[in-house]
Amino acid sequence: MERKRIVAANWKMNTLHAEAIELALEVLEHTKKLEAVSKIIFPPFTYLHEISGLIKGKAGFATGAQNCSNHIKGAFTGEISAPMIKSLDAEYVLIGHSERRAYFNEDAALLTEKAQLALNSGLQIIYCVGESLDERKTGKQEMVVQRQLKEVLASLPKQNSNSILVAYEPVWAIGTGETANPSQAQEMHAFIRTVLAQIFDAQIAETMPILYGGSCNPQNAKELFACKDVDGGLIGGASLKANEFTAIVNSFS
Ligand code: PGA
């Protein structure tokens, strides 16, 4: 079964306006030949519209938002809704990134509301899961990831499953320079697929893309992407340098 190959760039709260546009243009130019790999850029909200405009009509590129509100509209000062994101021609939204869980106290109930609204608004979601260092050291990683998957994905309608992607991002590997080795990544991705089969069904589990994230870089991407159940990456730090991001995309060729 051939699954989509995807490399996503999570810029987080980085880049000023001119830097963001320059980075987007460089990435577009350097990765455009690799049409077989979907490139998804998650810039800060403030540049989402402009970057969505830059990539419009370009095969193999899409944009997404790093977050969305759990409300659809109304008196929620400072919030940005899923329909607003969709109206900017963005196609994706990240749900449940570990930084949102840790620093903004986003729990399963809130993430479920966000995921439901995003799907209802016609966006695709990348749902992020991953264990902490303590949880891995004590052998709880599968239990934690299974819980994170079930407590949000199980309440989403099965007919939306083709708009759902998963990213496995062990918290101990995010921004630390420490990466899951290919066998740790493969083992967890295969496990995630068994949980997806319980939540949805075997066919959906087989087709749903699962990305790896956490200090993925040009040196380790090839080995990680070669794993049977790793369908690409969600890249933070290395996505802020066009040459590094390009090298990661090229790891698929
Ligand atoms: P990193 O971040 O590549 O900088 O570790 C990945 C992520 O948080 O999505």
PDB file of C-alpha atoms and ligand atoms in Angstrom:
ATOM      1  CA  MET A   1       0.000   0.000   0.000  1.00  0.00           C
ATOM      2  CA  GLU A   2       1.497   3.296  -1.150  1.00  0.00           C
ATOM      3  CA  ARG A   3       0.893   6.091   1.307  1.00  0.00           C
ATOM      4  CA  LYS A   4       1.338   9.815   0.699  1.00  0.00           C
ATOM      5  CA  ARG A   5       4.858  11.066   1.466  1.00  0.00           C
ATOM      6  CA  ILE A   6       4.858  14.319   3.379  1.00  0.00           C
ATOM      7  CA  VAL A   7       7.385  16.724   4.812  1.00  0.00           C
ATOM      8  CA  ALA A   8       5.841  19.464   6.942  1.00  0.00           C
ATOM      9  CA  ALA A   9       7.573  22.609   8.191  1.00  0.00           C
ATOM     10  CA  ASN A  10       6.483  23.847  11.619  1.00  0.00           C
ATOM     11  CA  TRP A  11       8.012  27.302  11.893  1.00  0.00           C
ATOM     12  CA  LYS A  12       6.535  27.821  15.383  1.00  0.00           C
ATOM     13  CA  MET A  13       6.856  31.429  16.642  1.00  0.00           C
ATOM     14  CA  ASN A  14       9.825  32.271  14.422  1.00  0.00           C
ATOM     15  CA  THR A  15      10.554  34.614  11.494  1.00  0.00           C
ATOM     16  CA  LEU A  16       9.656  38.248  10.946  1.00  0.00           C
ATOM     17  CA  HIS A  17       7.607  39.097   7.883  1.00  0.00           C
ATOM     18  CA  ALA A  18      10.425  39.598   5.370  1.00  0.00           C
ATOM     19  CA  GLU A  19      12.265  36.508   6.623  1.00  0.00           C
ATOM     20  CA  ALA A  20       9.141  34.388   6.332  1.00  0.00           C
ATOM     21  CA  ILE A  21       8.513  35.393   2.735  1.00  0.00           C
ATOM     22  CA  GLU A  22      12.153  34.850   1.796  1.00  0.00           C
ATOM     23  CA  LEU A  23      12.160  31.421   3.438  1.00  0.00           C
ATOM     24  CA  ALA A  24       8.910  30.418   1.723  1.00  0.00           C
ATOM     25  CA  LEU A  25      10.214  31.532  -1.677  1.00  0.00           C
ATOM     26  CA  GLU A  26      13.488  29.643  -1.197  1.00  0.00           C
ATOM     27  CA  VAL A  27      11.709  26.470  -0.114  1.00  0.00           C
ATOM     28  CA  LEU A  28       9.352  26.732  -3.091  1.00  0.00           C
ATOM     29  CA  GLU A  29      12.195  27.173  -5.522  1.00  0.00           C
ATOM     30  CA  HIS A  30      14.422  24.425  -4.135  1.00  0.00           C
ATOM     31  CA  THR A  31      11.823  21.721  -3.543  1.00  0.00           C
ATOM     32  CA  LYS A  32       9.456  22.237  -6.478  1.00  0.00           C
ATOM     33  CA  LYS A  33      10.946  19.406  -8.558  1.00  0.00           C
ATOM     34  CA  LEU A  34      10.071  16.844  -5.908  1.00  0.00           C
ATOM     35  CA  GLU A  35       6.376  16.782  -6.706  1.00  0.00           C
ATOM     36  CA  ALA A  36       5.975  13.262  -5.322  1.00  0.00           C
ATOM     37  CA  VAL A  37       6.574  14.608  -1.827  1.00  0.00           C
ATOM     38  CA  SER A  38       3.889  16.883  -0.351  1.00  0.00           C
ATOM     39  CA  LYS A  39       5.407  19.912   1.336  1.00  0.00           C
ATOM     40  CA  ILE A  40       3.215  21.584   3.950  1.00  0.00           C
ATOM     41  CA  ILE A  41       4.297  24.893   5.445  1.00  0.00           C
ATOM     42  CA  PHE A  42       2.963  25.914   8.862  1.00  0.00           C
ATOM     43  CA  PRO A  43       4.021  29.565   9.195  1.00  0.00           C
ATOM     44  CA  PRO A  44       2.880  31.857  12.007  1.00  0.00           C
ATOM     45  CA  PHE A  45      -0.746  33.017  11.498  1.00  0.00           C
ATOM     46  CA  THR A  46       0.388  36.504  10.485  1.00  0.00           C
ATOM     47  CA  TYR A  47       1.962  35.256   7.224  1.00  0.00           C
ATOM     48  CA  LEU A  48      -0.421  32.430   6.447  1.00  0.00           C
ATOM     49  CA  HIS A  49      -2.473  34.350   3.909  1.00  0.00           C
ATOM     50  CA  GLU A  50       0.509  35.657   1.980  1.00  0.00           C
ATOM     51  CA  ILE A  51       2.301  32.304   1.899  1.00  0.00           C
ATOM     52  CA  SER A  52      -0.894  30.506   0.899  1.00  0.00           C
ATOM     53  CA  GLY A  53      -1.054  32.982  -2.005  1.00  0.00           C
ATOM     54  CA  LEU A  54       2.551  32.266  -2.998  1.00  0.00           C
ATOM     55  CA  ILE A  55       1.991  28.526  -3.227  1.00  0.00           C
ATOM     56  CA  LYS A  56      -1.447  28.657  -4.832  1.00  0.00           C
ATOM     57  CA  GLY A  57      -1.589  26.432  -7.887  1.00  0.00           C
ATOM     58  CA  LYS A  58       1.865  24.951  -7.215  1.00  0.00           C
ATOM     59  CA  ALA A  59       1.716  21.166  -7.255  1.00  0.00           C
ATOM     60  CA  GLY A  60       2.969  19.436  -4.146  1.00  0.00           C
ATOM     61  CA  PHE A  61       2.638  22.420  -1.775  1.00  0.00           C
ATOM     62  CA  ALA A  62       0.109  23.311   0.892  1.00  0.00           C
ATOM     63  CA  THR A  63      -0.091  25.508   3.956  1.00  0.00           C
ATOM     64  CA  GLY A  64      -1.557  25.060   7.391  1.00  0.00           C
ATOM     65  CA  ALA A  65      -2.048  26.773  10.715  1.00  0.00           C
ATOM     66  CA  GLN A  66      -0.211  25.779  13.887  1.00  0.00           C
ATOM     67  CA  ASN A  67      -3.346  26.069  16.005  1.00  0.00           C
ATOM     68  CA  CYS A  68      -7.028  26.981  15.863  1.00  0.00           C
ATOM     69  CA  SER A  69      -9.715  27.998  18.311  1.00  0.00           C
ATOM     70  CA  ASN A  70     -12.166  25.535  19.818  1.00  0.00           C
ATOM     71  CA  HIS A  71     -14.933  28.032  18.969  1.00  0.00           C
ATOM     72  CA  ILE A  72     -16.332  28.706  15.549  1.00  0.00           C
ATOM     73  CA  LYS A  73     -16.861  32.482  15.901  1.00  0.00           C
ATOM     74  CA  GLY A  74     -17.793  35.209  18.313  1.00  0.00           C
ATOM     75  CA  ALA A  75     -16.471  37.139  21.286  1.00  0.00           C
ATOM     76  CA  PHE A  76     -13.146  35.349  21.789  1.00  0.00           C
ATOM     77  CA  THR A  77     -10.614  38.176  21.602  1.00  0.00           C
ATOM     78  CA  GLY A  78      -7.348  37.130  20.035  1.00  0.00           C
ATOM     79  CA  GLU A  79      -8.549  33.743  18.792  1.00  0.00           C
ATOM     80  CA  ILE A  80      -8.522  32.433  15.228  1.00  0.00           C
ATOM     81  CA  SER A  81     -11.147  30.004  14.015  1.00  0.00           C
ATOM     82  CA  ALA A  82     -10.913  27.037  11.687  1.00  0.00           C
ATOM     83  CA  PRO A  83     -13.244  28.655   9.092  1.00  0.00           C
ATOM     84  CA  MET A  84     -10.950  31.734   9.078  1.00  0.00           C
ATOM     85  CA  ILE A  85      -7.979  29.499   8.348  1.00  0.00           C
ATOM     86  CA  LYS A  86      -9.878  27.706   5.620  1.00  0.00           C
ATOM     87  CA  SER A  87     -10.856  31.074   4.079  1.00  0.00           C
ATOM     88  CA  LEU A  88      -7.145  31.836   3.541  1.00  0.00           C
ATOM     89  CA  ASP A  89      -6.738  28.770   1.313  1.00  0.00           C
ATOM     90  CA  ALA A  90      -4.844  26.906   4.006  1.00  0.00           C
ATOM     91  CA  GLU A  91      -5.573  23.186   4.047  1.00  0.00           C
ATOM     92  CA  TYR A  92      -4.240  21.887   7.356  1.00  0.00           C
ATOM     93  CA  VAL A  93      -4.086  22.592  11.056  1.00  0.00           C
ATOM     94  CA  LEU A  94      -1.851  21.082  13.737  1.00  0.00           C
ATOM     95  CA  ILE A  95      -3.788  19.730  16.694  1.00  0.00           C
ATOM     96  CA  GLY A  96      -2.227  18.656  19.986  1.00  0.00           C
ATOM     97  CA  HIS A  97       1.370  19.715  19.483  1.00  0.00           C
ATOM     98  CA  SER A  98       3.222  18.956  22.722  1.00  0.00           C
ATOM     99  CA  GLU A  99       4.042  22.662  23.174  1.00  0.00           C
ATOM    100  CA  ARG A 100       0.318  23.469  23.107  1.00  0.00           C
ATOM    101  CA  ARG A 101      -0.377  20.629  25.539  1.00  0.00           C
ATOM    102  CA  ALA A 102       2.414  21.691  27.914  1.00  0.00           C
ATOM    103  CA  TYR A 103       2.387  25.514  27.804  1.00  0.00           C
ATOM    104  CA  PHE A 104      -1.283  26.190  27.064  1.00  0.00           C
ATOM    105  CA  ASN A 105      -2.792  23.331  29.074  1.00  0.00           C
ATOM    106  CA  GLU A 106      -4.591  21.859  26.079  1.00  0.00           C
ATOM    107  CA  ASP A 107      -6.284  18.675  27.203  1.00  0.00           C
ATOM    108  CA  ALA A 108      -8.124  15.923  25.381  1.00  0.00           C
ATOM    109  CA  ALA A 109     -11.550  17.577  25.643  1.00  0.00           C
ATOM    110  CA  LEU A 110     -10.283  20.845  24.158  1.00  0.00           C
ATOM    111  CA  LEU A 111      -8.285  19.085  21.441  1.00  0.00           C
ATOM    112  CA  THR A 112     -11.327  17.047  20.471  1.00  0.00           C
ATOM    113  CA  GLU A 113     -13.377  20.236  20.043  1.00  0.00           C
ATOM    114  CA  LYS A 114     -10.634  21.794  17.937  1.00  0.00           C
ATOM    115  CA  ALA A 115     -10.270  18.684  15.791  1.00  0.00           C
ATOM    116  CA  GLN A 116     -14.018  18.440  15.219  1.00  0.00           C
ATOM    117  CA  LEU A 117     -14.329  22.096  14.214  1.00  0.00           C
ATOM    118  CA  ALA A 118     -11.309  21.872  11.923  1.00  0.00           C
ATOM    119  CA  LEU A 119     -12.705  18.817  10.137  1.00  0.00           C
ATOM    120  CA  ASN A 120     -16.176  20.362   9.894  1.00  0.00           C
ATOM    121  CA  SER A 121     -14.580  23.451   8.351  1.00  0.00           C
ATOM    122  CA  GLY A 122     -12.979  21.369   5.609  1.00  0.00           C
ATOM    123  CA  LEU A 123      -9.438  21.383   7.000  1.00  0.00           C
ATOM    124  CA  GLN A 124      -7.220  18.339   7.368  1.00  0.00           C
ATOM    125  CA  ILE A 125      -5.668  17.813  10.769  1.00  0.00           C
ATOM    126  CA  ILE A 126      -2.249  16.590  11.805  1.00  0.00           C
ATOM    127  CA  TYR A 127      -2.825  15.190  15.272  1.00  0.00           C
ATOM    128  CA  CYS A 128       0.392  15.131  17.318  1.00  0.00           C
ATOM    129  CA  VAL A 129       1.146  12.559  19.992  1.00  0.00           C
ATOM    130  CA  GLY A 130       4.266  11.613  21.913  1.00  0.00           C
ATOM    131  CA  GLU A 131       5.593  10.622  25.311  1.00  0.00           C
ATOM    132  CA  SER A 132       7.862  12.543  27.687  1.00  0.00           C
ATOM    133  CA  LEU A 133      11.358  11.400  28.650  1.00  0.00           C
ATOM    134  CA  ASP A 134      10.121  10.132  32.013  1.00  0.00           C
ATOM    135  CA  GLU A 135       7.376   8.138  30.338  1.00  0.00           C
ATOM    136  CA  ARG A 136       9.875   6.519  27.963  1.00  0.00           C
ATOM    137  CA  LYS A 137      12.352   5.793  30.759  1.00  0.00           C
ATOM    138  CA  THR A 138       9.639   3.997  32.682  1.00  0.00           C
ATOM    139  CA  GLY A 139       8.414   2.061  29.649  1.00  0.00           C
ATOM    140  CA  LYS A 140       5.061   3.861  29.451  1.00  0.00           C
ATOM    141  CA  GLN A 141       5.454   5.246  25.918  1.00  0.00           C
ATOM    142  CA  GLU A 142       2.935   2.935  24.237  1.00  0.00           C
ATOM    143  CA  MET A 143       0.351   3.394  26.968  1.00  0.00           C
ATOM    144  CA  VAL A 144       0.654   7.188  26.728  1.00  0.00           C
ATOM    145  CA  VAL A 145       0.496   7.335  22.941  1.00  0.00           C
ATOM    146  CA  GLN A 146      -2.431   4.912  22.859  1.00  0.00           C
ATOM    147  CA  ARG A 147      -4.326   7.087  25.345  1.00  0.00           C
ATOM    148  CA  GLN A 148      -3.595  10.281  23.391  1.00  0.00           C
ATOM    149  CA  LEU A 149      -4.820   8.676  20.164  1.00  0.00           C
ATOM    150  CA  LYS A 150      -8.000   7.216  21.631  1.00  0.00           C
ATOM    151  CA  GLU A 151      -9.077  10.188  23.722  1.00  0.00           C
ATOM    152  CA  VAL A 152      -9.283  12.458  20.669  1.00  0.00           C
ATOM    153  CA  LEU A 153      -9.517  10.404  17.479  1.00  0.00           C
ATOM    154  CA  ALA A 154     -12.148   7.979  18.762  1.00  0.00           C
ATOM    155  CA  SER A 155     -14.749  10.745  18.917  1.00  0.00           C
ATOM    156  CA  LEU A 156     -14.168  11.938  15.356  1.00  0.00           C
ATOM    157  CA  PRO A 157     -16.461  10.687  12.591  1.00  0.00           C
ATOM    158  CA  LYS A 158     -14.980   7.776  10.686  1.00  0.00           C
ATOM    159  CA  GLN A 159     -15.990   9.358   7.381  1.00  0.00           C
ATOM    160  CA  ASN A 160     -13.475  12.147   8.096  1.00  0.00           C
ATOM    161  CA  SER A 161     -10.600   9.711   8.460  1.00  0.00           C
ATOM    162  CA  ASN A 162      -9.068  10.645   5.116  1.00  0.00           C
ATOM    163  CA  SER A 163      -8.595  14.181   6.493  1.00  0.00           C
ATOM    164  CA  ILE A 164      -6.661  12.942   9.515  1.00  0.00           C
ATOM    165  CA  LEU A 165      -2.896  12.492   9.722  1.00  0.00           C
ATOM    166  CA  VAL A 166      -0.873  11.594  12.795  1.00  0.00           C
ATOM    167  CA  ALA A 167       2.533  12.903  13.868  1.00  0.00           C
ATOM    168  CA  TYR A 168       4.561  10.954  16.411  1.00  0.00           C
ATOM    169  CA  GLU A 169       6.728  13.474  18.214  1.00  0.00           C
ATOM    170  CA  PRO A 170       8.448  12.157  21.334  1.00  0.00           C
ATOM    171  CA  VAL A 171       8.680  15.188  23.631  1.00  0.00           C
ATOM    172  CA  TRP A 172      12.260  14.290  24.595  1.00  0.00           C
ATOM    173  CA  ALA A 173      13.313  14.662  20.958  1.00  0.00           C
ATOM    174  CA  ILE A 174      11.688  18.023  20.178  1.00  0.00           C
ATOM    175  CA  GLY A 175      14.249  20.772  19.808  1.00  0.00           C
ATOM    176  CA  THR A 176      16.769  18.803  21.851  1.00  0.00           C
ATOM    177  CA  GLY A 177      19.033  17.489  19.106  1.00  0.00           C
ATOM    178  CA  GLU A 178      18.189  14.002  20.306  1.00  0.00           C
ATOM    179  CA  THR A 179      16.222  11.930  17.783  1.00  0.00           C
ATOM    180  CA  ALA A 180      14.366   8.675  18.118  1.00  0.00           C
ATOM    181  CA  ASN A 181      16.537   6.125  16.332  1.00  0.00           C
ATOM    182  CA  PRO A 182      14.959   4.426  13.316  1.00  0.00           C
ATOM    183  CA  SER A 183      14.008   1.307  15.253  1.00  0.00           C
ATOM    184  CA  GLN A 184      12.363   3.316  18.053  1.00  0.00           C
ATOM    185  CA  ALA A 185      10.470   5.339  15.441  1.00  0.00           C
ATOM    186  CA  GLN A 186       9.417   2.302  13.405  1.00  0.00           C
ATOM    187  CA  GLU A 187       8.310   0.417  16.514  1.00  0.00           C
ATOM    188  CA  MET A 188       6.103   3.288  17.663  1.00  0.00           C
ATOM    189  CA  HIS A 189       4.703   4.006  14.194  1.00  0.00           C
ATOM    190  CA  ALA A 190       3.732   0.347  13.780  1.00  0.00           C
ATOM    191  CA  PHE A 191       2.121   0.447  17.220  1.00  0.00           C
ATOM    192  CA  ILE A 192       0.210   3.620  16.281  1.00  0.00           C
ATOM    193  CA  ARG A 193      -1.140   1.784  13.239  1.00  0.00           C
ATOM    194  CA  THR A 194      -2.485  -1.019  15.434  1.00  0.00           C
ATOM    195  CA  VAL A 195      -4.246   1.559  17.624  1.00  0.00           C
ATOM    196  CA  LEU A 196      -5.643   3.307  14.523  1.00  0.00           C
ATOM    197  CA  ALA A 197      -7.026  -0.044  13.391  1.00  0.00           C
ATOM    198  CA  GLN A 198      -8.874  -0.337  16.731  1.00  0.00           C
ATOM    199  CA  ILE A 199     -10.206   3.230  16.504  1.00  0.00           C
ATOM    200  CA  PHE A 200     -11.151   3.152  12.810  1.00  0.00           C
ATOM    201  CA  ASP A 201     -10.452  -0.045  10.882  1.00  0.00           C
ATOM    202  CA  ALA A 202      -7.536  -1.933   9.377  1.00  0.00           C
ATOM    203  CA  GLN A 203      -7.791  -0.297   5.977  1.00  0.00           C
ATOM    204  CA  ILE A 204      -7.850   3.230   7.383  1.00  0.00           C
ATOM    205  CA  ALA A 205      -4.916   2.367   9.661  1.00  0.00           C
ATOM    206  CA  GLU A 206      -2.976   1.165   6.638  1.00  0.00           C
ATOM    207  CA  THR A 207      -3.602   4.333   4.599  1.00  0.00           C
ATOM    208  CA  MET A 208      -3.339   7.071   7.256  1.00  0.00           C
ATOM    209  CA  PRO A 209      -0.005   8.922   6.984  1.00  0.00           C
ATOM    210  CA  ILE A 210       2.084   8.934  10.170  1.00  0.00           C
ATOM    211  CA  LEU A 211       4.868  11.521  10.310  1.00  0.00           C
ATOM    212  CA  TYR A 212       7.855  11.512  12.636  1.00  0.00           C
ATOM    213  CA  GLY A 213       8.886  14.716  14.413  1.00  0.00           C
ATOM    214  CA  GLY A 214      11.641  15.577  16.857  1.00  0.00           C
ATOM    215  CA  SER A 215      15.080  16.839  15.836  1.00  0.00           C
ATOM    216  CA  CYS A 216      14.694  15.434  12.343  1.00  0.00           C
ATOM    217  CA  ASN A 217      17.528  16.841  10.227  1.00  0.00           C
ATOM    218  CA  PRO A 218      19.360  16.230   6.921  1.00  0.00           C
ATOM    219  CA  GLN A 219      21.650  13.691   8.648  1.00  0.00           C
ATOM    220  CA  ASN A 220      18.964  11.420  10.072  1.00  0.00           C
ATOM    221  CA  ALA A 221      15.975  11.951   7.750  1.00  0.00           C
ATOM    222  CA  LYS A 222      16.931   9.314   5.188  1.00  0.00           C
ATOM    223  CA  GLU A 223      17.123   6.502   7.727  1.00  0.00           C
ATOM    224  CA  LEU A 224      13.931   7.583   9.462  1.00  0.00           C
ATOM    225  CA  PHE A 225      11.962   7.934   6.209  1.00  0.00           C
ATOM    226  CA  ALA A 226      13.178   4.515   5.088  1.00  0.00           C
ATOM    227  CA  CYS A 227      11.208   2.893   7.929  1.00  0.00           C
ATOM    228  CA  LYS A 228       8.158   1.032   6.673  1.00  0.00           C
ATOM    229  CA  ASP A 229       5.618   2.929   8.755  1.00  0.00           C
ATOM    230  CA  VAL A 230       7.231   6.386   8.673  1.00  0.00           C
ATOM    231  CA  ASP A 231       5.573   8.442   5.944  1.00  0.00           C
ATOM    232  CA  GLY A 232       7.534  11.640   6.363  1.00  0.00           C
ATOM    233  CA  GLY A 233       8.388  14.254   8.926  1.00  0.00           C
ATOM    234  CA  LEU A 234       7.140  17.229  10.906  1.00  0.00           C
ATOM    235  CA  ILE A 235      10.182  19.449  11.036  1.00  0.00           C
ATOM    236  CA  GLY A 236      10.750  22.289  13.496  1.00  0.00           C
ATOM    237  CA  GLY A 237      14.224  23.793  13.822  1.00  0.00           C
ATOM    238  CA  ALA A 238      15.594  22.451  10.532  1.00  0.00           C
ATOM    239  CA  SER A 239      12.616  23.864   8.609  1.00  0.00           C
ATOM    240  CA  LEU A 240      13.818  27.412   9.329  1.00  0.00           C
ATOM    241  CA  LYS A 241      16.795  26.944   7.007  1.00  0.00           C
ATOM    242  CA  ALA A 242      15.792  26.455   3.378  1.00  0.00           C
ATOM    243  CA  ASN A 243      18.839  24.318   2.580  1.00  0.00           C
ATOM    244  CA  GLU A 244      18.238  21.968   5.518  1.00  0.00           C
ATOM    245  CA  PHE A 245      14.538  21.632   4.792  1.00  0.00           C
ATOM    246  CA  THR A 246      15.321  20.964   1.130  1.00  0.00           C
ATOM    247  CA  ALA A 247      17.829  18.282   2.083  1.00  0.00           C
ATOM    248  CA  ILE A 248      15.194  16.628   4.273  1.00  0.00           C
ATOM    249  CA  VAL A 249      12.657  16.664   1.419  1.00  0.00           C
ATOM    250  CA  ASN A 250      15.363  15.224  -0.839  1.00  0.00           C
ATOM    251  CA  SER A 251      15.872  12.338   1.617  1.00  0.00           C
ATOM    252  CA  PHE A 252      12.906  10.692  -0.096  1.00  0.00           C
ATOM    253  CA  SER A 253      14.527  10.594  -3.534  1.00  0.00           C
TER     254      SER A 253
HETATM  255  P1  PGA B   1      12.156  20.057  16.070  1.00  0.00           P
HETATM  256  O1  PGA B   1      10.571  20.293  16.273  1.00  0.00           O
HETATM  257  O2  PGA B   1      12.336  19.521  14.667  1.00  0.00           O
HETATM  258  O3  PGA B   1      12.770  21.395  16.264  1.00  0.00           O
HETATM  259  O4  PGA B   1      12.576  19.059  17.098  1.00  0.00           O
HETATM  260  C1  PGA B   1       9.616  19.419  15.739  1.00  0.00           C
HETATM  261  C2  PGA B   1       8.245  19.877  16.149  1.00  0.00           C
HETATM  262  O5  PGA B   1       8.078  20.343  17.282  1.00  0.00           O
HETATM  263  O6  PGA B   1       7.272  19.803  15.352  1.00  0.00           O
END
